[in-house]
Short mmCIF file of C-alpha atoms in Angstrom, two decimals:
data_model
loop_
_atom_site.label_atom_id
_atom_site.label_comp_id
_atom_site.label_asym_id
_atom_site.label_seq_id
_atom_site.Cartn_x
_atom_site.Cartn_y
_atom_site.Cartn_z
CA UNK A 171 0.10 -30.65 1.54
CA UNK A 172 1.05 -27.06 0.77
CA UNK A 173 2.21 -26.26 -2.76
CA UNK A 174 4.66 -23.36 -2.61
CA UNK A 175 5.14 -20.87 -5.41
CA UNK A 176 7.44 -17.87 -5.77
CA UNK A 177 7.01 -14.77 -7.91
CA UNK A 178 9.99 -12.44 -8.19
CA UNK A 179 10.18 -8.82 -9.34
CA UNK A 180 13.59 -8.94 -11.02
CA UNK A 181 14.11 -5.20 -10.57
CA UNK A 182 14.14 -5.48 -6.77
CA UNK A 183 17.13 -6.52 -4.68
CA UNK A 184 17.49 -7.87 -1.16
CA UNK A 185 20.36 -9.71 0.52
CA UNK A 186 21.83 -12.37 -1.75
CA UNK A 187 18.96 -12.09 -4.22
CA UNK A 188 16.65 -14.85 -5.48
CA UNK A 189 19.46 -17.40 -5.21
CA UNK A 190 19.49 -16.84 -1.45
CA UNK A 191 15.72 -17.18 -1.42
CA UNK A 192 16.03 -20.59 -3.10
CA UNK A 193 18.59 -21.66 -0.50
CA UNK A 194 16.39 -20.47 2.37
CA UNK A 195 13.41 -22.39 1.02
CA UNK A 196 15.54 -25.50 0.49
CA UNK A 197 16.62 -25.33 4.13
CA UNK A 198 12.94 -25.89 4.94
CA UNK A 199 12.76 -28.81 2.47
CA UNK A 200 11.06 -26.69 -0.22
CA UNK A 201 13.50 -27.71 -2.95
CA UNK A 202 11.41 -27.31 -6.09
CA UNK A 203 8.87 -24.49 -5.69
CA UNK A 204 6.82 -23.25 -8.61
CA UNK A 205 8.76 -20.23 -9.85
CA UNK A 206 8.01 -17.14 -11.94
CA UNK A 207 9.87 -13.89 -12.57
CA UNK A 208 8.58 -10.57 -13.93
CA UNK A 209 10.43 -7.36 -14.89
CA UNK A 210 7.55 -5.11 -13.79
CA UNK A 211 4.83 -5.49 -11.17
CA UNK A 212 2.04 -4.94 -13.70
CA UNK A 213 3.01 -8.25 -15.31
CA UNK A 214 2.57 -10.14 -12.04
CA UNK A 215 -1.21 -10.84 -12.16
CA UNK A 216 -1.04 -13.06 -15.26
CA UNK A 217 1.89 -15.04 -13.87
CA UNK A 218 0.27 -15.42 -10.45
CA UNK A 219 -2.88 -16.81 -12.05
CA UNK A 220 -0.79 -19.41 -13.86
CA UNK A 221 0.91 -20.40 -10.59
CA UNK A 222 -2.47 -20.90 -8.95
CA UNK A 223 -3.69 -22.92 -11.94
CA UNK A 224 -0.69 -25.19 -11.35
CA UNK A 225 -1.84 -25.79 -7.78
CA UNK A 226 -0.11 -23.12 -5.70
CA UNK A 227 -1.80 -22.39 -2.38
CA UNK A 228 1.07 -20.38 -0.82
CA UNK A 229 2.73 -17.67 -2.91
CA UNK A 230 5.97 -15.98 -1.85
CA UNK A 231 6.03 -12.45 -3.30
CA UNK A 232 9.48 -10.91 -3.78
CA UNK A 233 9.15 -7.16 -4.26
CA UNK A 234 7.83 -3.92 -2.83
CA UNK A 235 4.37 -2.66 -1.97
CA UNK A 236 3.42 -2.26 -5.64
CA UNK A 237 4.29 -5.88 -6.40
CA UNK A 238 2.43 -7.09 -3.31
CA UNK A 239 -0.58 -4.95 -4.29
CA UNK A 240 -0.77 -6.54 -7.74
CA UNK A 241 -0.70 -10.02 -6.21
CA UNK A 242 -3.29 -9.16 -3.56
CA UNK A 243 -5.57 -7.69 -6.22
CA UNK A 244 -5.31 -11.01 -8.09
CA UNK A 245 -5.63 -13.39 -5.13
CA UNK A 246 -8.15 -11.62 -2.87
CA UNK A 247 -11.18 -13.78 -2.20
CA UNK A 248 -9.29 -17.02 -2.88
CA UNK A 249 -7.89 -19.65 -0.51
CA UNK A 250 -4.31 -18.82 -1.49
CA UNK A 251 -2.05 -17.27 1.17
CA UNK A 252 0.67 -14.68 0.48
CA UNK A 253 4.12 -14.67 2.09
CA UNK A 254 5.94 -11.36 1.61
CA UNK A 255 9.69 -11.10 1.02
CA UNK A 256 10.13 -7.31 1.42
CA UNK A 257 12.49 -6.24 -1.36
CA UNK A 258 11.10 -2.81 -2.22
CA UNK A 259 11.73 0.81 -1.26
CA UNK A 260 9.17 1.32 1.51
CA UNK A 261 7.73 -2.15 2.25
CA UNK A 262 4.91 -0.57 4.23
CA UNK A 263 2.59 -3.57 4.39
CA UNK A 264 5.39 -5.81 5.62
CA UNK A 265 6.41 -3.19 8.20
CA UNK A 266 2.88 -2.80 9.51
CA UNK A 267 2.50 -6.57 9.83
CA UNK A 268 5.90 -7.10 11.48
CA UNK A 269 7.43 -9.06 8.58
CA UNK A 270 11.24 -8.72 8.70
CA UNK A 271 13.29 -7.38 5.78
CA UNK A 272 15.54 -10.42 5.83
CA UNK A 273 15.27 -13.35 3.44
CA UNK A 274 15.74 -16.21 5.89
CA UNK A 275 13.40 -14.67 8.46
CA UNK A 276 10.78 -13.84 5.83
CA UNK A 277 10.87 -17.44 4.61
CA UNK A 278 10.49 -18.67 8.18
CA UNK A 279 7.45 -16.43 8.60
CA UNK A 280 5.97 -17.70 5.35
CA UNK A 281 6.39 -21.36 6.20
CA UNK A 282 6.05 -21.41 9.99
CA UNK A 283 4.28 -18.20 10.93
CA UNK A 284 0.60 -17.50 11.47
CA UNK A 285 -1.97 -16.95 8.74
CA UNK A 286 -3.78 -13.64 9.23
CA UNK A 287 -6.84 -12.65 7.19
CA UNK A 288 -6.74 -8.91 6.56
CA UNK A 289 -9.05 -6.40 4.92
CA UNK A 290 -8.31 -4.81 1.59
CA UNK A 291 -9.58 -1.57 0.17
CA UNK A 292 -10.90 -1.27 -3.37
CA UNK A 293 -10.53 1.99 -5.29
CA UNK A 294 -12.08 2.35 -8.74
CA UNK A 295 -12.15 -1.43 -9.04
CA UNK A 296 -8.57 -2.17 -7.92
CA UNK A 297 -7.58 -3.49 -4.50
CA UNK A 298 -5.00 -2.06 -2.11
CA UNK A 299 -3.72 -3.17 1.29
CA UNK A 300 -1.83 -0.14 2.65
CA UNK A 301 -3.14 3.20 1.48
CA UNK A 302 -4.65 5.02 -1.46
CA UNK A 303 -5.27 8.66 -2.17
CA UNK A 304 -5.35 11.62 -4.49
CA UNK A 305 -3.75 15.04 -4.48
CA UNK A 306 -0.26 15.70 -3.13
CA UNK A 307 0.57 12.05 -2.35
CA UNK A 308 -0.40 10.96 -5.87
CA UNK A 309 1.74 13.69 -7.49
CA UNK A 310 4.61 12.71 -5.19
CA UNK A 311 4.41 9.02 -6.07
CA UNK A 312 3.96 9.68 -9.79
CA UNK A 313 7.10 11.81 -9.92
CA UNK A 314 9.15 9.47 -7.70
CA UNK A 315 8.27 6.54 -9.94
CA UNK A 316 9.68 8.40 -12.96
CA UNK A 317 13.14 6.92 -12.33
CA UNK A 318 14.15 8.79 -9.17
CA UNK A 319 12.97 6.18 -6.65
CA UNK A 320 15.21 3.47 -8.13
CA UNK A 321 18.25 5.76 -7.80
CA UNK A 322 17.86 7.32 -4.35
CA UNK A 323 15.16 5.25 -2.61
CA UNK A 324 12.80 6.84 -0.07
CA UNK A 325 14.48 10.25 -0.39
CA UNK A 326 12.72 10.53 -3.76
CA UNK A 327 9.39 10.93 -1.98
CA UNK A 328 10.71 13.87 0.05
CA UNK A 329 12.09 15.64 -3.00
CA UNK A 330 9.02 15.13 -5.19
CA UNK A 331 6.56 16.11 -2.46
CA UNK A 332 8.42 19.40 -1.96
CA UNK A 333 7.81 20.22 -5.62
CA UNK A 334 4.04 20.10 -5.11
CA UNK A 335 3.52 21.91 -1.81
CA UNK A 336 2.10 24.90 -3.66
CA UNK A 337 -0.12 22.82 -5.96
CA UNK A 338 -3.57 24.32 -6.52
CA UNK A 339 -6.07 22.75 -4.15
CA UNK A 340 -8.94 20.53 -5.29
CA UNK A 341 -12.58 21.35 -4.68
CA UNK A 342 -13.81 18.15 -3.12
CA UNK A 343 -17.10 16.49 -2.16
CA UNK A 344 -16.97 13.28 -0.13
CA UNK A 345 -19.75 10.89 0.89
CA UNK A 346 -19.07 8.29 3.58
CA UNK A 347 -21.49 5.38 3.96
CA UNK A 348 -24.15 7.28 2.02
CA UNK A 349 -23.92 10.57 3.96
CA UNK A 350 -22.15 13.76 2.88
CA UNK A 351 -19.13 14.15 5.12
CA UNK A 352 -16.90 16.81 3.56
CA UNK A 353 -17.27 19.62 1.03
CA UNK A 354 -14.52 22.13 0.40
CA UNK A 355 -10.96 22.60 -0.75
CA UNK A 356 -8.37 19.91 -0.13
CA UNK A 357 -4.70 19.35 -0.92
CA UNK A 358 -4.82 15.62 -0.31
CA UNK A 359 -7.40 12.89 0.34
CA UNK A 360 -6.20 9.60 1.83
CA UNK A 361 -7.74 6.21 2.52
CA UNK A 362 -5.79 4.03 4.97
CA UNK A 363 -6.02 0.34 5.77
CA UNK A 364 -2.96 0.43 8.06
CA UNK A 365 -1.49 3.26 10.11
CA UNK A 366 2.27 3.42 9.63
CA UNK A 367 3.89 5.18 6.68
CA UNK A 368 7.47 6.15 5.81
CA UNK A 369 9.86 6.77 8.66
CA UNK A 370 7.71 4.95 11.20
CA UNK A 371 5.17 7.81 11.25
CA UNK A 372 1.56 6.82 11.94
CA UNK A 373 -0.70 8.71 9.56
CA UNK A 374 -3.78 7.01 11.04
CA UNK A 375 -3.32 6.32 14.73
CA UNK A 376 -6.24 3.92 15.14
CA UNK A 377 -6.00 2.08 11.82
CA UNK A 378 -6.23 -1.71 11.87
CA UNK A 379 -6.17 -3.98 8.81
CA UNK A 380 -8.85 -6.28 10.22
CA UNK A 381 -11.52 -3.96 11.63
CA UNK A 382 -13.72 -3.90 8.53
CA UNK A 383 -13.31 -0.16 8.02
CA UNK A 384 -11.07 2.29 6.15
CA UNK A 385 -9.56 5.40 7.67
CA UNK A 386 -10.30 8.56 5.69
CA UNK A 387 -8.28 11.76 5.91
CA UNK A 388 -8.57 15.12 4.20
CA UNK A 389 -5.62 17.52 4.41
CA UNK A 390 -6.32 21.19 3.71
CA UNK A 391 -2.79 22.51 4.31
CA UNK A 392 -1.34 24.71 1.60
CA UNK A 393 2.12 26.16 1.29
CA UNK A 394 5.30 25.25 3.12
CA UNK A 395 4.36 26.64 6.55
CA UNK A 396 1.00 24.89 6.85
CA UNK A 397 2.39 21.61 5.52
CA UNK A 398 5.29 21.81 7.96
CA UNK A 399 2.84 22.22 10.84
CA UNK A 400 0.76 19.30 9.60
CA UNK A 401 3.75 17.01 9.14
CA UNK A 402 5.07 18.01 12.55
CA UNK A 403 1.79 17.02 14.22
CA UNK A 404 1.79 13.72 12.34
CA UNK A 405 5.38 12.95 13.29
CA UNK A 406 4.56 13.15 17.02
CA UNK A 407 1.33 11.17 16.73
CA UNK A 408 -1.05 14.14 17.00
CA UNK A 409 -2.50 14.22 13.50
CA UNK A 410 -6.05 14.58 14.81
CA UNK A 411 -5.06 17.84 16.56
CA UNK A 412 -3.99 19.53 13.36
CA UNK A 413 -6.35 22.29 12.15
CA UNK A 414 -5.55 21.21 8.61
CA UNK A 415 -6.69 17.58 8.95
CA UNK A 416 -10.21 16.12 8.95
CA UNK A 417 -10.65 12.40 9.54
CA UNK A 418 -13.27 9.70 9.93
CA UNK A 419 -13.78 6.01 9.13
CA UNK A 420 -16.18 4.23 6.81
CA UNK A 421 -16.97 1.25 4.61
CA UNK A 422 -17.90 2.97 1.35
CA UNK A 423 -16.63 6.34 0.15
CA UNK A 424 -17.42 8.41 -2.92
CA UNK A 425 -15.21 11.34 -3.90
CA UNK A 426 -15.94 13.98 -6.54
CA UNK A 427 -13.23 16.42 -7.63
CA UNK A 428 -13.48 19.66 -9.58
CA UNK A 429 -10.94 18.45 -12.15
CA UNK A 430 -9.05 15.34 -13.13
CA UNK A 431 -6.32 14.50 -10.58
CA UNK A 432 -3.99 11.44 -10.48
CA UNK A 433 -4.55 8.93 -7.70
CA UNK A 434 -2.34 6.26 -6.16
CA UNK A 435 -2.65 2.97 -4.36
CA UNK A 436 0.09 1.23 -2.39
CA UNK A 437 2.78 3.38 -3.94
CA UNK A 438 1.68 2.97 -7.55
CA UNK A 439 0.37 5.91 -9.56
CA UNK A 440 -2.80 5.71 -11.65
CA UNK A 441 -4.23 8.06 -14.34
CA UNK A 442 -6.11 11.24 -13.46
CA UNK A 443 -9.84 10.98 -12.69
CA UNK A 444 -12.60 13.20 -11.32
CA UNK A 445 -14.38 10.49 -9.31
CA UNK A 446 -13.21 7.86 -6.84
CA UNK A 447 -15.28 4.98 -5.52
CA UNK A 448 -13.70 3.31 -2.51
CA UNK A 449 -14.89 0.46 -0.31
CA UNK A 450 -13.58 -2.10 2.18
CA UNK A 451 -13.50 -5.85 1.56
CA UNK A 452 -13.21 -7.42 5.03
CA UNK A 453 -10.84 -10.36 5.47
CA UNK A 454 -10.33 -10.68 1.72
CA UNK A 455 -6.72 -11.92 1.74
CA UNK A 456 -4.59 -14.09 4.03
CA UNK A 457 -1.03 -12.94 4.77
CA UNK A 458 1.68 -14.93 6.55
CA UNK A 459 2.77 -13.01 9.66
CA UNK A 460 5.16 -13.68 12.54
CA UNK A 461 3.73 -16.05 15.12
CA UNK A 462 4.73 -18.44 17.85
CA UNK A 463 6.48 -20.72 15.36
CA UNK A 464 8.53 -18.00 13.67
CA UNK A 465 12.17 -17.38 14.43
CA UNK A 466 12.69 -14.26 16.59
CA UNK A 467 14.47 -11.28 15.02
CA UNK A 468 18.19 -10.99 15.75
CA UNK A 469 19.34 -9.13 18.83
#
């Protein structure tokens, strides 16, 4: 019999809040789930471990991509499944997997949907499920997390990215699966496990979270004009045609930079480094996704 647990990021809001989540679970006869709340996502791993020690084998995660990332990093490789209740700013993993941003529907998916094993990436020892990278995206996320994102939501990413369009490029060397793949200047290096990013744009057209590979992209655009051209190509699904984008796929990636640069994973910023070690962990986590038993979306 499934033992259900819930971990809530108290800084995230959705619908009627955690009280509505309790009611939705009770409607499915889950009246006394194991329950934990954290004020910040970085406190989630310790609480999740305690929930598992108490017998949880299905964990509902209330929060955004950063909260989900912390839980995936903790639970990857175990038999515990994750059900996402998308209560964050971007909710990119939920969007890519078709999980609705609605409490009742998300609960239905968690309890009656399918169980899908997906790959996770691992960057400098920490797992991610959506995307990681260094350069412009890391500066953007770092600045957005400095209070702006909580006030104006996704618009914060637009504002903070504009601040860094003229950032000095990085001299970069990249090995993919043991072979040198790229050497030169770059404004941004990305590693994708799924394709869709903010605004429904597909940064990696062929990305799949269960193909055992990571998408790798290097952007060499600099200045407003070149970035505008690059973003325009991406917006219409023609990223690979941009002269400022180089892409490939791989299982293990090593990146060396000419100076320390921040990096990010799943929307969370990390301290500056000069080296990145990235690899794929196939089928490392099981996520509840819509299936034949799930309620259809409204409309």
